[in-house]
Amino acid sequence: MADKSPFVVSPDWLQERLGRPGLSVLDASWYLPAQNRDAKAEYDTAHIPGAIFFDHEEMSDPDSQLPHTLMKPEAFAAAASSMGITNDDTIVVYDGPGMMTAPRVWWMFRTFGAKNAFVLDGGFDNWKKDGRPVTNAVTKIAPSAFAPDFDPGKVASFTQMREIVEGRSRQIADARSAGRFKGVDPEPREGLRSGHMPGARSVPSTSLSENGYLKDISQLRDVLNSAGIDLSRPVVTSCGSGITAAVITLALESVGHKDNILYDGSWSEWGGNKDTPVATGDA
């Protein structure tokens, strides 16, 4: 297993540890309308025993006009504390299909100072398929104290992104589908132009996993290299609203790439702005 990411845990690993003190399990499933799945309803019907539902809409900055914007540190800490999570917990995050929305929450907790955050390999759909334990019982939560240690250097602002696009100081890795990147498929959100930031590389988040399982480190390196990402240079990750960009972040960190940041506004901000440069096609 030496070639597996140090940031994912296997279903066997998690199942053996369920119920142990200091373990926090989060169901971070979230779906686009086209996927026709209700994450909260699915959680209420069945979840991993002891799991807490992480609501991406609730866990975003209420003052932002953009979807899924990172909360302010104090607000995140208060919300994490109300879920019974501390900085010292072993935090395991999962989503339905695997490697879709869970990496965003893994990234959030790491950005706010949690040292032991992981993503469940394979997701909940595979967990159920394999006959592992599930429950519909309400998870009892003992409030805790999460003390934030926010690292602003992990987040790219709109101003920074303009500078990156202009100066090419960082490579841009775009997690959206190839069709959306090229500008041939419409954006799922209204009012956004189609295409990508000039100089960006297409790294669809789906290319980094297989059947919900994160690819091995050597395979991740191959995917990133094939997309034109030079792993010796700085990278900024982006997507539609800052969620699946974290799948690329997870892949980068897994292969040992440390100089990466995530553009939180992503295409919702860039593509919704009328005076930002937009490229189409493969270039």
Short mmCIF file of N, CA and C in Angstrom, two decimals, residues 173-174 201-210 214-231 247-248 251-252 255:
data_model
loop_
_atom_site.label_atom_id
_atom_site.label_comp_id
_atom_site.label_asym_id
_atom_site.label_seq_id
_atom_site.Cartn_x
_atom_site.Cartn_y
_atom_site.Cartn_z
N ALA A 173 -4.74 24.79 -12.50
CA ALA A 173 -5.30 23.46 -12.77
C ALA A 173 -6.81 23.52 -12.55
N ASP A 174 -7.58 23.30 -13.62
CA ASP A 174 -9.04 23.45 -13.61
C ASP A 174 -9.70 22.08 -13.52
N ARG A 201 -4.78 24.73 -17.31
CA ARG A 201 -4.71 23.35 -17.79
C ARG A 201 -5.95 22.61 -17.32
N SER A 202 -6.45 21.73 -18.16
CA SER A 202 -7.63 20.94 -17.82
C SER A 202 -7.21 19.68 -17.07
N VAL A 203 -7.65 19.57 -15.80
CA VAL A 203 -7.41 18.37 -15.00
C VAL A 203 -8.75 17.98 -14.39
N PRO A 204 -9.65 17.35 -15.18
CA PRO A 204 -10.97 17.01 -14.63
C PRO A 204 -10.83 16.20 -13.34
N SER A 205 -11.59 16.59 -12.33
CA SER A 205 -11.49 15.90 -11.04
C SER A 205 -11.75 14.40 -11.19
N THR A 206 -12.59 14.04 -12.16
CA THR A 206 -12.92 12.62 -12.37
C THR A 206 -11.73 11.82 -12.89
N SER A 207 -10.71 12.50 -13.42
CA SER A 207 -9.55 11.78 -13.96
C SER A 207 -8.60 11.32 -12.86
N LEU A 208 -8.86 11.75 -11.63
CA LEU A 208 -7.95 11.46 -10.53
C LEU A 208 -8.40 10.29 -9.66
N SER A 209 -9.56 9.75 -9.96
CA SER A 209 -10.07 8.62 -9.20
C SER A 209 -10.67 7.59 -10.15
N GLU A 210 -10.91 6.42 -9.60
CA GLU A 210 -11.53 5.34 -10.37
C GLU A 210 -12.54 4.65 -9.47
N LEU A 214 -9.31 7.05 -4.96
CA LEU A 214 -8.23 7.90 -5.46
C LEU A 214 -7.18 7.02 -6.12
N LYS A 215 -6.68 7.44 -7.26
CA LYS A 215 -5.66 6.67 -7.95
C LYS A 215 -4.37 6.62 -7.12
N ASP A 216 -3.54 5.62 -7.40
CA ASP A 216 -2.26 5.49 -6.71
C ASP A 216 -1.38 6.71 -7.00
N ILE A 217 -0.39 6.93 -6.16
CA ILE A 217 0.47 8.11 -6.29
C ILE A 217 1.12 8.17 -7.67
N SER A 218 1.62 7.04 -8.16
CA SER A 218 2.28 7.05 -9.47
C SER A 218 1.29 7.39 -10.58
N GLN A 219 0.04 6.91 -10.45
CA GLN A 219 -0.99 7.23 -11.45
C GLN A 219 -1.38 8.70 -11.37
N LEU A 220 -1.47 9.23 -10.16
CA LEU A 220 -1.79 10.65 -9.99
C LEU A 220 -0.73 11.52 -10.64
N ARG A 221 0.52 11.14 -10.43
CA ARG A 221 1.62 11.88 -11.04
C ARG A 221 1.50 11.86 -12.56
N ASP A 222 1.15 10.70 -13.10
CA ASP A 222 1.00 10.57 -14.56
C ASP A 222 -0.12 11.46 -15.09
N VAL A 223 -1.26 11.46 -14.38
CA VAL A 223 -2.40 12.28 -14.81
C VAL A 223 -2.02 13.76 -14.81
N LEU A 224 -1.37 14.21 -13.74
CA LEU A 224 -0.99 15.61 -13.63
C LEU A 224 0.04 15.99 -14.69
N ASN A 225 1.03 15.12 -14.89
CA ASN A 225 2.04 15.38 -15.92
C ASN A 225 1.41 15.43 -17.31
N SER A 226 0.50 14.50 -17.58
CA SER A 226 -0.15 14.43 -18.89
C SER A 226 -0.99 15.68 -19.17
N ALA A 227 -1.51 16.28 -18.09
CA ALA A 227 -2.32 17.50 -18.24
C ALA A 227 -1.44 18.73 -18.45
N GLY A 228 -0.12 18.55 -18.36
CA GLY A 228 0.78 19.68 -18.56
C GLY A 228 1.16 20.41 -17.28
N ILE A 229 0.91 19.77 -16.15
CA ILE A 229 1.28 20.39 -14.87
C ILE A 229 2.72 20.00 -14.53
N ASP A 230 3.56 21.00 -14.35
CA ASP A 230 4.95 20.80 -13.95
C ASP A 230 4.99 20.77 -12.42
N LEU A 231 5.25 19.59 -11.85
CA LEU A 231 5.16 19.42 -10.40
C LEU A 231 6.29 20.11 -9.64
N VAL A 247 -10.11 18.27 -5.12
CA VAL A 247 -9.69 16.93 -5.55
C VAL A 247 -8.29 17.03 -6.16
N ILE A 248 -8.06 18.09 -6.94
CA ILE A 248 -6.71 18.31 -7.49
C ILE A 248 -5.74 18.62 -6.36
N ALA A 251 -4.74 15.47 -4.82
CA ALA A 251 -3.81 14.75 -5.69
C ALA A 251 -2.41 15.37 -5.60
N LEU A 252 -2.34 16.71 -5.64
CA LEU A 252 -1.05 17.39 -5.55
C LEU A 252 -0.34 17.08 -4.23
N VAL A 255 1.12 13.56 -4.05
CA VAL A 255 2.38 13.29 -4.76
C VAL A 255 3.54 14.12 -4.20
#
